Amino acid sequence: MTDYFQISDLLTDEHRLIQQTMRDFVKREISPNIEKWAQDAYFPPDIVRKFGEVGAFGPTIPEEYGGGGLDYISYGLIMQEIERGDSGMRSTASVQGSLVMFPIYQYGSKEQRRKYLPKLASGEWLGCFGLTEPDFGSNPGGMLTNIKEQGDHYILNGAKMWISNSPACQVAVVWAKNEAGRIKGVIVERGMAGFTTPEIHNKWSLRASTTGELVFENVKIPKENILPNIEGLKGPLSCLDSARYGISWGAIGAAIDCYESALHYAQQRIQFDKPIASFQLIQKKLAEMLTEITKAQLMAWRLGTLKNAGKATTQQISMAKRNSVEMALQVAREARQIHGGMGITGEYPIMRHMMNLESVITYEGTHDIHLLITGADITGIPAFK
Ligand code: FAD
C-alpha cells in the first residue's frame, strides 16, 4: 500500500483493521467485476446488502441505530478503500451514509431514526438525496420543489436531477421549500403515489453507479415524514460537509490505484531495451504523483482529526475535497500516459477512474465553487454573485 510518510503509524489498531477489512472486501467483491459493470453501465443490486454487511453504510452513526459507532478517520479509510475500487461504488456508500442516514440521524425524530436507520445501515433499503434541480445546481437555494400543507399532510411537487442511487432507491431525503420559502427535509418513500425515479442514461462517468431524476406530482406526504429539527439551506449543506469529507479521502484511493498500476506497468514495460521506469521523464511523473498523493493523505488525516474533535470547518472540508479530487485527476492523466496505448483499455483501471473523477470534481460542489468558498473565507468577500 502506498504510504510514503508512514501515515499508518498515525492510525490506531482498530483503524488498521477496518482498512484491511475494507481492502479485502473491495478485492473480493468489487475489483474482479468492476470493469464489466462499468463497461455495461450496470449497477449491481446485490452490492447494497454486501455494503451493509461489511459496515460501509453510516459508519459514524451510533450502533443502537445499526451504524458502526466509529470515528471520522475510520469513515475516511472506508471511503478511500472503496474508491480504490471505484468512485461509483464509493458514491453509493457515501450517499447512503452521509446524505441519507446522517440527516435522518441528525435532524430526524426518534421514530424516524428507528424506522429508517437500521434498514439503511443493513442495506435492506437504499436511499438517495435530492437537492439538485434541473435549473439549480451550484445555487440550490433557488430550488422550486415545494411542499404545501393540506390538513394532516403535505403535498410535494417538483423535480430533482442528477440524483445518485435514485432509480434503485426505496427512500429519498428530499429538500423542498414550504409556503414560507424555508427549506425543509422530506422523507419520500417508493410507492407513494405521484413519485417516480426515471434513470439518466448515456453517462461516460460513474457508469457502475445508478443516477436518475426524482419527480413529484402532487405526492401526499404524511406530516411525520418531515425532518423536524432543521430548517434552511444549512440542512442540506451540513450533509454535504459530511459527504465531501468522505470524498477528500476517497479520491485519494482512486489516485493510489492509478499510481500503483502506473508504477507496476513502468517496471514491466520494455522500450529501447529498458524498463520505461528507468527513463527520467517517467520517474518525474511517478515521483510527482507520489508527492501529491502524500500531501493529500496528510491533509485528509489532519482533517479527520479536526472532524473527530468537532473542529473541522466547512471551508477546510472544501479545500480538502477540491485538492484531493484535482490531485486524483492529475494522477490519473499522468498514469494514462505511462500506460501508453494500454492506458485507454479496460485491462487497466485508469480510464475508468479518470472518467469517474470527472463527475467527482463536479458533484458535491464544483471545483470552482470550492475555490470560491476558500476565497470568501480568506478575504471575507463572497464572490458567488
Ligand atoms: P452549474 O451549477 O450549472 O455549474 C456549471 C459551471 O458553472 C460549473 O463549472 C460551475 O463551477 C460554474 N459556476 C456556477 N456558479 C458559479 C459562480 N457563482 N461563479 C463561478 N462559476 C460558477 N445532486 C444531488 O442533489 N444529489 C445527488 O445524489 C447527486 N449526484 C450526482 C451524480 C452525478 C454523476 C453528477 C454529475 C451530479 C450529481 N449531483 C447530485 C448534482 C451535482 O451536485 C451538480 O451537478 C453540481 O452541484 C453542479 O451543478 P450543475 O451541474 O447544475 O452545474
Tab-separated table of C-alpha atoms and ligand atoms in Angstrom:
chain	number	residue	atom	x	y	z
A	1	MET	CA	0.000	0.000	0.000
A	2	THR	CA	1.239	3.446	-0.937
A	3	ASP	CA	2.096	5.159	2.349
A	4	TYR	CA	5.313	7.091	1.814
A	5	PHE	CA	5.122	9.139	5.018
A	6	GLN	CA	4.049	6.220	7.239
A	7	ILE	CA	0.610	7.638	7.873
A	8	SER	CA	-0.479	4.221	9.096
A	9	ASP	CA	1.679	4.938	12.188
A	10	LEU	CA	-0.835	7.690	12.977
A	11	LEU	CA	-3.707	5.211	12.941
A	12	THR	CA	-4.952	3.020	15.761
A	13	ASP	CA	-5.037	-0.779	15.581
A	14	GLU	CA	-8.795	-0.510	15.049
A	15	HIS	CA	-8.297	1.870	12.095
A	16	ARG	CA	-5.805	-0.512	10.518
A	17	LEU	CA	-8.162	-3.434	10.983
A	18	ILE	CA	-11.041	-1.505	9.378
A	19	GLN	CA	-8.788	-0.514	6.473
A	20	GLN	CA	-7.670	-4.083	5.895
A	21	THR	CA	-11.224	-5.419	6.148
A	22	MET	CA	-12.437	-2.948	3.532
A	23	ARG	CA	-9.451	-3.638	1.307
A	24	ASP	CA	-10.204	-7.355	1.394
A	25	PHE	CA	-13.879	-6.665	0.707
A	26	VAL	CA	-13.096	-4.487	-2.321
A	27	LYS	CA	-10.627	-7.051	-3.687
A	28	ARG	CA	-13.201	-9.795	-3.300
A	29	GLU	CA	-16.493	-8.113	-4.233
A	30	ILE	CA	-15.664	-5.121	-6.435
A	31	SER	CA	-12.322	-5.356	-8.237
A	32	PRO	CA	-12.975	-8.631	-10.103
A	33	ASN	CA	-16.260	-7.283	-11.547
A	34	ILE	CA	-15.980	-3.537	-11.757
A	35	GLU	CA	-14.597	-3.263	-15.256
A	36	LYS	CA	-17.518	-5.237	-16.684
A	37	TRP	CA	-20.097	-3.399	-14.569
A	38	ALA	CA	-18.710	-0.072	-15.771
A	39	GLN	CA	-18.480	-1.176	-19.415
A	40	ASP	CA	-22.084	-2.448	-19.232
A	41	ALA	CA	-23.302	0.597	-17.237
A	42	TYR	CA	-24.643	-1.884	-14.702
A	43	PHE	CA	-25.381	-1.114	-11.068
A	44	PRO	CA	-25.192	-4.428	-9.190
A	45	PRO	CA	-28.155	-4.522	-6.776
A	46	ASP	CA	-26.504	-7.148	-4.517
A	47	ILE	CA	-23.745	-4.727	-3.602
A	48	VAL	CA	-26.175	-2.808	-1.388
A	49	ARG	CA	-26.654	-5.741	1.009
A	50	LYS	CA	-22.953	-6.541	0.873
A	51	PHE	CA	-22.014	-2.971	1.767
A	52	GLY	CA	-24.447	-3.219	4.662
A	53	GLU	CA	-22.880	-6.457	5.898
A	54	VAL	CA	-19.329	-5.098	5.787
A	55	GLY	CA	-20.318	-1.897	7.614
A	56	ALA	CA	-19.834	0.583	4.771
A	57	PHE	CA	-23.144	2.383	5.413
A	58	GLY	CA	-23.200	5.018	8.151
A	59	PRO	CA	-20.018	4.013	9.956
A	60	THR	CA	-20.237	7.057	12.249
A	61	ILE	CA	-23.919	6.535	13.136
A	62	PRO	CA	-24.335	5.080	16.677
A	63	GLU	CA	-24.649	1.325	16.965
A	64	GLU	CA	-28.141	1.500	18.523
A	65	TYR	CA	-29.374	2.587	15.060
A	66	GLY	CA	-27.395	-0.041	13.189
A	67	GLY	CA	-24.364	2.161	12.422
A	68	GLY	CA	-20.759	1.395	13.265
A	69	GLY	CA	-20.271	3.953	16.064
A	70	LEU	CA	-16.859	4.690	14.542
A	71	ASP	CA	-14.843	7.886	14.279
A	72	TYR	CA	-14.249	10.023	11.195
A	73	ILE	CA	-10.814	8.610	10.405
A	74	SER	CA	-12.461	5.194	10.134
A	75	TYR	CA	-15.102	6.672	7.843
A	76	GLY	CA	-12.396	8.248	5.678
A	77	LEU	CA	-10.461	4.991	5.433
A	78	ILE	CA	-13.608	3.101	4.402
A	79	MET	CA	-14.337	5.628	1.647
A	80	GLN	CA	-10.715	5.501	0.481
A	81	GLU	CA	-10.642	1.738	0.193
A	82	ILE	CA	-13.958	1.636	-1.692
A	83	GLU	CA	-12.793	4.332	-4.103
A	84	ARG	CA	-9.570	2.425	-4.792
A	85	GLY	CA	-12.063	0.040	-6.315
A	86	ASP	CA	-14.342	2.582	-7.993
A	87	SER	CA	-15.689	6.106	-7.401
A	88	GLY	CA	-19.191	4.992	-8.417
A	89	MET	CA	-19.229	2.321	-5.721
A	90	ARG	CA	-17.980	4.896	-3.226
A	91	SER	CA	-20.753	7.261	-4.357
A	92	THR	CA	-23.360	4.627	-3.461
A	93	ALA	CA	-21.887	4.264	0.014
A	94	SER	CA	-21.338	7.958	0.697
A	95	VAL	CA	-24.827	8.938	-0.399
A	96	GLN	CA	-26.320	6.290	1.891
A	97	GLY	CA	-24.184	7.207	4.920
A	98	SER	CA	-23.635	10.941	4.655
A	99	LEU	CA	-26.608	12.171	2.677
A	100	VAL	CA	-29.414	9.882	3.817
A	101	MET	CA	-28.540	8.363	7.207
A	102	PHE	CA	-26.764	11.476	8.501
A	103	PRO	CA	-29.749	13.873	8.082
A	104	ILE	CA	-32.209	11.306	9.453
A	105	TYR	CA	-29.959	10.769	12.460
A	106	GLN	CA	-29.041	14.427	12.962
A	107	TYR	CA	-32.389	16.091	12.247
A	108	GLY	CA	-34.930	13.271	12.451
A	109	SER	CA	-37.366	12.349	15.217
A	110	LYS	CA	-36.778	9.245	17.344
A	111	GLU	CA	-39.459	7.446	15.325
A	112	GLN	CA	-37.806	8.377	12.029
A	113	ARG	CA	-34.414	7.205	13.304
A	114	ARG	CA	-35.873	3.890	14.432
A	115	LYS	CA	-37.875	3.347	11.285
A	116	TYR	CA	-35.210	4.111	8.669
A	117	LEU	CA	-31.674	3.887	10.047
A	118	PRO	CA	-31.399	0.140	10.778
A	119	LYS	CA	-32.795	-0.719	7.328
A	120	LEU	CA	-30.396	1.700	5.638
A	121	ALA	CA	-27.408	0.507	7.691
A	122	SER	CA	-28.028	-3.145	6.825
A	123	GLY	CA	-28.556	-2.427	3.136
A	124	GLU	CA	-32.127	-3.689	3.214
A	125	TRP	CA	-33.047	-0.261	1.842
A	126	LEU	CA	-31.110	2.041	-0.442
A	127	GLY	CA	-31.522	5.781	-0.068
A	128	CYS	CA	-30.871	8.862	-2.167
A	129	PHE	CA	-30.526	12.596	-1.563
A	130	GLY	CA	-32.451	15.080	-3.657
A	131	LEU	CA	-31.066	18.592	-3.667
A	132	THR	CA	-30.001	19.487	-7.243
A	133	GLU	CA	-32.706	20.544	-9.708
A	134	PRO	CA	-32.554	20.986	-13.484
A	135	ASP	CA	-32.206	24.768	-13.082
A	136	PHE	CA	-30.461	24.910	-9.708
A	137	GLY	CA	-27.125	23.120	-9.304
A	138	SER	CA	-24.432	25.306	-7.746
A	139	ASN	CA	-27.202	27.561	-6.431
A	140	PRO	CA	-29.513	25.100	-4.657
A	141	GLY	CA	-31.134	27.859	-2.595
A	142	GLY	CA	-33.136	28.808	-5.702
A	143	MET	CA	-34.946	25.442	-5.729
A	144	LEU	CA	-38.536	25.255	-6.942
A	145	THR	CA	-39.528	21.917	-5.381
A	146	ASN	CA	-42.106	22.718	-2.735
A	147	ILE	CA	-44.446	21.397	-0.059
A	148	LYS	CA	-47.851	22.811	0.789
A	149	GLU	CA	-49.746	21.961	3.955
A	150	GLN	CA	-53.099	20.277	3.386
A	151	GLY	CA	-54.897	19.056	6.510
A	152	ASP	CA	-52.919	16.288	8.195
A	153	HIS	CA	-50.330	16.013	5.399
A	154	TYR	CA	-48.267	17.962	2.848
A	155	ILE	CA	-48.406	17.939	-0.951
A	156	LEU	CA	-44.978	17.732	-2.620
A	157	ASN	CA	-44.364	18.988	-6.168
A	158	GLY	CA	-41.220	19.487	-8.223
A	159	ALA	CA	-38.284	17.617	-9.742
A	160	LYS	CA	-34.719	16.780	-8.794
A	161	MET	CA	-31.940	15.998	-11.256
A	162	TRP	CA	-28.651	14.063	-11.169
A	163	ILE	CA	-29.593	12.023	-8.133
A	164	SER	CA	-27.192	9.165	-7.299
A	165	ASN	CA	-28.957	5.893	-6.365
A	166	SER	CA	-32.382	7.306	-7.325
A	167	PRO	CA	-33.538	4.592	-9.773
A	168	ALA	CA	-32.813	1.868	-7.181
A	169	CYS	CA	-33.849	3.702	-4.019
A	170	GLN	CA	-36.525	2.748	-1.516
A	171	VAL	CA	-36.331	6.093	0.265
A	172	ALA	CA	-35.302	9.641	-0.678
A	173	VAL	CA	-34.341	12.549	1.561
A	174	VAL	CA	-35.615	15.495	-0.458
A	175	TRP	CA	-35.126	19.206	0.168
A	176	ALA	CA	-38.160	21.359	-0.625
A	177	LYS	CA	-39.458	24.830	0.198
A	178	ASN	CA	-42.531	25.327	2.364
A	179	GLU	CA	-45.085	28.112	1.896
A	180	ALA	CA	-42.843	30.486	3.837
A	181	GLY	CA	-39.988	29.792	1.393
A	182	ARG	CA	-37.995	27.897	4.060
A	183	ILE	CA	-36.157	24.722	3.034
A	184	LYS	CA	-37.346	21.562	4.799
A	185	GLY	CA	-36.164	17.943	4.638
A	186	VAL	CA	-38.839	15.489	3.465
A	187	ILE	CA	-38.604	11.692	3.602
A	188	VAL	CA	-40.241	10.253	0.488
A	189	GLU	CA	-40.810	6.511	0.121
A	190	ARG	CA	-41.033	4.493	-3.068
A	191	GLY	CA	-44.635	3.572	-3.674
A	192	MET	CA	-46.066	6.958	-2.706
A	193	ALA	CA	-48.485	7.937	-5.478
A	194	GLY	CA	-47.035	10.542	-7.858
A	195	PHE	CA	-43.380	9.746	-7.045
A	196	THR	CA	-41.184	8.413	-9.901
A	197	THR	CA	-37.421	7.999	-10.426
A	198	PRO	CA	-36.518	7.988	-14.151
A	199	GLU	CA	-32.963	6.858	-14.833
A	200	ILE	CA	-30.400	9.085	-16.574
A	201	HIS	CA	-28.673	7.099	-19.340
A	202	ASN	CA	-25.604	7.618	-21.532
A	203	LYS	CA	-23.181	8.676	-18.790
A	204	TRP	CA	-19.488	8.290	-19.610
A	205	SER	CA	-18.695	8.560	-15.901
A	206	LEU	CA	-19.685	6.655	-12.738
A	207	ARG	CA	-21.153	4.014	-15.009
A	208	ALA	CA	-21.479	1.419	-12.229
A	209	SER	CA	-23.464	3.867	-10.126
A	210	THR	CA	-27.093	4.472	-10.991
A	211	THR	CA	-28.186	8.104	-11.421
A	212	GLY	CA	-31.633	9.500	-12.066
A	213	GLU	CA	-34.268	12.115	-11.504
A	214	LEU	CA	-36.842	12.386	-8.748
A	215	VAL	CA	-40.219	13.576	-9.969
A	216	PHE	CA	-43.006	14.590	-7.573
A	217	GLU	CA	-46.517	15.154	-8.862
A	218	ASN	CA	-48.834	16.012	-6.008
A	219	VAL	CA	-47.208	13.438	-3.724
A	220	LYS	CA	-49.086	13.139	-0.430
A	221	ILE	CA	-46.524	13.277	2.378
A	222	PRO	CA	-47.603	12.409	5.948
A	223	LYS	CA	-46.555	15.102	8.407
A	224	GLU	CA	-44.411	12.607	10.305
A	225	ASN	CA	-42.155	12.377	7.219
A	226	ILE	CA	-40.822	15.924	7.604
A	227	LEU	CA	-37.437	16.169	9.394
A	228	PRO	CA	-38.495	18.158	12.471
A	229	ASN	CA	-35.177	19.519	13.659
A	230	ILE	CA	-33.828	21.500	10.700
A	231	GLU	CA	-34.877	24.379	8.506
A	232	GLY	CA	-32.985	26.285	5.806
A	233	LEU	CA	-30.090	25.621	3.463
A	234	LYS	CA	-27.809	24.672	6.345
A	235	GLY	CA	-29.653	21.313	6.466
A	236	PRO	CA	-28.508	20.017	3.065
A	237	LEU	CA	-25.187	21.870	3.319
A	238	SER	CA	-24.306	20.107	6.571
A	239	CYS	CA	-24.966	16.756	4.864
A	240	LEU	CA	-22.694	17.812	2.010
A	241	ASP	CA	-19.957	18.647	4.531
A	242	SER	CA	-20.031	15.069	5.710
A	243	ALA	CA	-20.060	13.610	2.184
A	244	ARG	CA	-17.338	15.969	0.927
A	245	TYR	CA	-15.195	14.954	3.863
A	246	GLY	CA	-15.550	11.341	2.678
A	247	ILE	CA	-14.623	12.360	-0.875
A	248	SER	CA	-11.484	14.104	0.363
A	249	TRP	CA	-10.318	10.647	1.499
A	250	GLY	CA	-11.999	8.661	-1.249
A	251	ALA	CA	-10.458	10.365	-4.267
A	252	ILE	CA	-7.018	9.578	-2.851
A	253	GLY	CA	-7.963	5.907	-3.182
A	254	ALA	CA	-8.575	6.323	-6.914
A	255	ALA	CA	-5.236	8.162	-7.218
A	256	ILE	CA	-3.384	5.378	-5.381
A	257	ASP	CA	-4.893	2.743	-7.653
A	258	CYS	CA	-3.730	4.689	-10.742
A	259	TYR	CA	-0.283	5.328	-9.280
A	260	GLU	CA	0.286	1.704	-8.275
A	261	SER	CA	-0.821	0.493	-11.684
A	262	ALA	CA	1.484	3.017	-13.409
A	263	LEU	CA	4.474	2.072	-11.234
A	264	HIS	CA	3.989	-1.617	-11.908
A	265	TYR	CA	3.488	-1.043	-15.623
A	266	ALA	CA	6.579	1.178	-15.867
A	267	GLN	CA	8.697	-1.509	-14.200
A	268	GLN	CA	7.483	-4.191	-16.619
A	269	ARG	CA	7.178	-2.367	-19.915
A	270	ILE	CA	10.344	-2.530	-22.012
A	271	GLN	CA	11.158	0.128	-24.628
A	272	PHE	CA	14.604	0.865	-26.041
A	273	ASP	CA	15.722	-2.361	-24.278
A	274	LYS	CA	14.972	-0.992	-20.832
A	275	PRO	CA	12.009	-0.793	-18.494
A	276	ILE	CA	10.370	2.583	-19.130
A	277	ALA	CA	10.715	3.178	-15.347
A	278	SER	CA	14.414	3.792	-15.998
A	279	PHE	CA	13.719	6.942	-18.022
A	280	GLN	CA	13.903	10.248	-16.209
A	281	LEU	CA	10.642	11.594	-17.623
A	282	ILE	CA	8.740	8.549	-16.367
A	283	GLN	CA	10.421	8.847	-12.962
A	284	LYS	CA	9.429	12.514	-12.825
A	285	LYS	CA	5.805	11.570	-13.407
A	286	LEU	CA	5.884	8.813	-10.765
A	287	ALA	CA	7.747	10.944	-8.208
A	288	GLU	CA	5.315	13.839	-8.628
A	289	MET	CA	2.307	11.532	-8.425
A	290	LEU	CA	3.564	10.084	-5.156
A	291	THR	CA	4.390	13.518	-3.741
A	292	GLU	CA	0.888	14.800	-4.472
A	293	ILE	CA	-0.755	11.655	-3.083
A	294	THR	CA	1.298	12.003	0.100
A	295	LYS	CA	0.353	15.682	0.565
A	296	ALA	CA	-3.334	14.833	0.111
A	297	GLN	CA	-3.072	11.886	2.550
A	298	LEU	CA	-1.631	14.185	5.201
A	299	MET	CA	-4.318	16.810	4.626
A	300	ALA	CA	-7.078	14.205	4.835
A	301	TRP	CA	-5.640	12.702	8.007
A	302	ARG	CA	-5.377	16.092	9.711
A	303	LEU	CA	-8.896	16.981	8.594
A	304	GLY	CA	-10.049	13.700	10.141
A	305	THR	CA	-8.517	14.590	13.498
A	306	LEU	CA	-10.203	18.013	13.347
A	307	LYS	CA	-13.513	16.364	12.458
A	308	ASN	CA	-13.178	13.925	15.353
A	309	ALA	CA	-12.629	16.911	17.648
A	310	GLY	CA	-15.680	18.688	16.187
A	311	LYS	CA	-13.433	21.449	14.856
A	312	ALA	CA	-13.357	20.870	11.070
A	313	THR	CA	-14.864	23.834	9.225
A	314	THR	CA	-16.908	23.744	6.027
A	315	GLN	CA	-14.142	25.748	4.389
A	316	GLN	CA	-11.427	23.279	5.391
A	317	ILE	CA	-13.549	20.440	4.023
A	318	SER	CA	-13.995	22.362	0.746
A	319	MET	CA	-10.257	22.816	0.403
A	320	ALA	CA	-9.550	19.147	1.049
A	321	LYS	CA	-12.281	17.884	-1.314
A	322	ARG	CA	-11.080	20.181	-4.072
A	323	ASN	CA	-7.428	19.321	-3.573
A	324	SER	CA	-7.906	15.554	-3.408
A	325	VAL	CA	-10.095	15.347	-6.495
A	326	GLU	CA	-7.926	17.575	-8.659
A	327	MET	CA	-4.852	15.693	-7.494
A	328	ALA	CA	-6.503	12.363	-8.338
A	329	LEU	CA	-7.463	13.559	-11.824
A	330	GLN	CA	-3.909	14.736	-12.499
A	331	VAL	CA	-2.531	11.417	-11.262
A	332	ALA	CA	-4.998	9.537	-13.477
A	333	ARG	CA	-3.945	11.594	-16.515
A	334	GLU	CA	-0.234	11.002	-15.896
A	335	ALA	CA	-0.875	7.317	-15.227
A	336	ARG	CA	-2.754	7.111	-18.520
A	337	GLN	CA	0.301	8.434	-20.330
A	338	ILE	CA	2.646	5.999	-18.593
A	339	HIS	CA	0.451	3.110	-19.731
A	340	GLY	CA	0.718	4.321	-23.332
A	341	GLY	CA	-1.979	2.874	-25.582
A	342	MET	CA	-2.816	0.216	-22.998
A	343	GLY	CA	-3.959	3.039	-20.730
A	344	ILE	CA	-7.129	3.560	-22.727
A	345	THR	CA	-8.314	-0.043	-22.354
A	346	GLY	CA	-10.297	-1.774	-19.650
A	347	GLU	CA	-7.265	-4.005	-18.994
A	348	TYR	CA	-6.169	-1.297	-16.563
A	349	PRO	CA	-8.327	0.790	-14.228
A	350	ILE	CA	-7.004	4.157	-15.392
A	351	MET	CA	-9.594	5.456	-17.859
A	352	ARG	CA	-12.449	4.307	-15.632
A	353	HIS	CA	-11.009	6.212	-12.672
A	354	MET	CA	-10.334	9.241	-14.859
A	355	MET	CA	-13.858	9.362	-16.244
A	356	ASN	CA	-15.338	8.781	-12.789
A	357	LEU	CA	-13.317	11.631	-11.355
A	358	GLU	CA	-14.820	13.995	-13.949
A	359	SER	CA	-18.089	13.605	-12.018
A	360	VAL	CA	-16.454	13.710	-8.614
A	361	ILE	CA	-14.828	17.044	-9.459
A	362	THR	CA	-18.293	18.454	-10.259
A	363	TYR	CA	-20.666	16.897	-7.747
A	364	GLU	CA	-20.850	17.874	-4.097
A	365	GLY	CA	-19.848	21.391	-5.136
A	366	THR	CA	-17.850	22.045	-8.277
A	367	HIS	CA	-14.099	22.596	-8.319
A	368	ASP	CA	-14.571	26.327	-8.869
A	369	ILE	CA	-17.279	26.717	-6.245
A	370	HIS	CA	-14.930	25.182	-3.648
A	371	LEU	CA	-12.241	27.618	-4.731
A	372	LEU	CA	-14.710	30.476	-4.204
A	373	ILE	CA	-15.557	29.104	-0.743
A	374	THR	CA	-11.863	29.297	0.162
A	375	GLY	CA	-11.629	32.744	-1.454
A	376	ALA	CA	-14.574	34.018	0.562
A	377	ASP	CA	-13.108	32.582	3.753
A	378	ILE	CA	-9.714	34.209	3.386
A	379	THR	CA	-10.884	37.586	2.057
A	380	GLY	CA	-14.211	37.883	3.831
A	381	ILE	CA	-15.769	38.718	0.426
A	382	PRO	CA	-18.089	36.126	-1.183
A	383	ALA	CA	-17.620	36.186	-4.974
A	384	PHE	CA	-20.555	33.928	-5.903
A	385	LYS	CA	-22.856	36.633	-7.221
B	1	FAD	P1	-23.888	24.505	-12.674
B	1	FAD	O1	-24.223	24.937	-11.287
B	1	FAD	O2	-24.796	24.956	-13.770
B	1	FAD	O3	-22.408	24.928	-12.999
B	1	FAD	C1	-21.867	24.928	-14.337
B	1	FAD	C2	-20.493	25.595	-14.273
B	1	FAD	O4	-20.645	26.948	-13.826
B	1	FAD	C3	-19.544	24.921	-13.280
B	1	FAD	O5	-18.238	24.930	-13.795
B	1	FAD	C4	-19.599	25.831	-12.056
B	1	FAD	O6	-18.398	25.800	-11.289
B	1	FAD	C5	-19.800	27.186	-12.721
B	1	FAD	N1	-20.421	28.160	-11.812
B	1	FAD	C6	-21.680	28.129	-11.293
B	1	FAD	N2	-21.880	29.185	-10.487
B	1	FAD	C7	-20.728	29.884	-10.485
B	1	FAD	C8	-20.282	31.076	-9.838
B	1	FAD	N3	-21.064	31.754	-8.978
B	1	FAD	N4	-19.028	31.512	-10.072
B	1	FAD	C9	-18.208	30.829	-10.903
B	1	FAD	N5	-18.553	29.700	-11.549
B	1	FAD	C10	-19.797	29.241	-11.334
B	1	FAD	N6	-27.040	16.211	-6.691
B	1	FAD	C11	-27.835	15.822	-5.669
B	1	FAD	O7	-28.602	16.609	-5.113
B	1	FAD	N7	-27.813	14.515	-5.237
B	1	FAD	C12	-27.015	13.583	-5.804
B	1	FAD	O8	-27.018	12.421	-5.373
B	1	FAD	C13	-26.187	13.965	-6.913
B	1	FAD	N8	-25.438	13.027	-7.576
B	1	FAD	C14	-24.782	13.399	-8.736
B	1	FAD	C15	-24.170	12.407	-9.525
B	1	FAD	C16	-23.552	12.747	-10.709
B	1	FAD	C17	-22.956	11.679	-11.577
B	1	FAD	C18	-23.496	14.105	-11.113
B	1	FAD	C19	-22.804	14.504	-12.377
B	1	FAD	C20	-24.085	15.077	-10.338
B	1	FAD	C21	-24.752	14.740	-9.153
B	1	FAD	N9	-25.438	15.703	-8.404
B	1	FAD	C22	-26.226	15.318	-7.338
B	1	FAD	C23	-25.511	17.084	-8.867
B	1	FAD	C24	-24.240	17.884	-8.630
B	1	FAD	O9	-24.096	18.180	-7.271
B	1	FAD	C25	-24.310	19.120	-9.535
B	1	FAD	O10	-24.058	18.657	-10.858
B	1	FAD	C26	-23.329	20.191	-9.128
B	1	FAD	O11	-23.704	20.790	-7.923
B	1	FAD	C27	-23.187	21.273	-10.200
B	1	FAD	O12	-24.437	21.713	-10.618
B	1	FAD	P2	-24.755	21.808	-12.200
B	1	FAD	O13	-24.391	20.521	-12.818
B	1	FAD	O14	-26.148	22.293	-12.325
B	1	FAD	O15	-23.737	22.878	-12.741
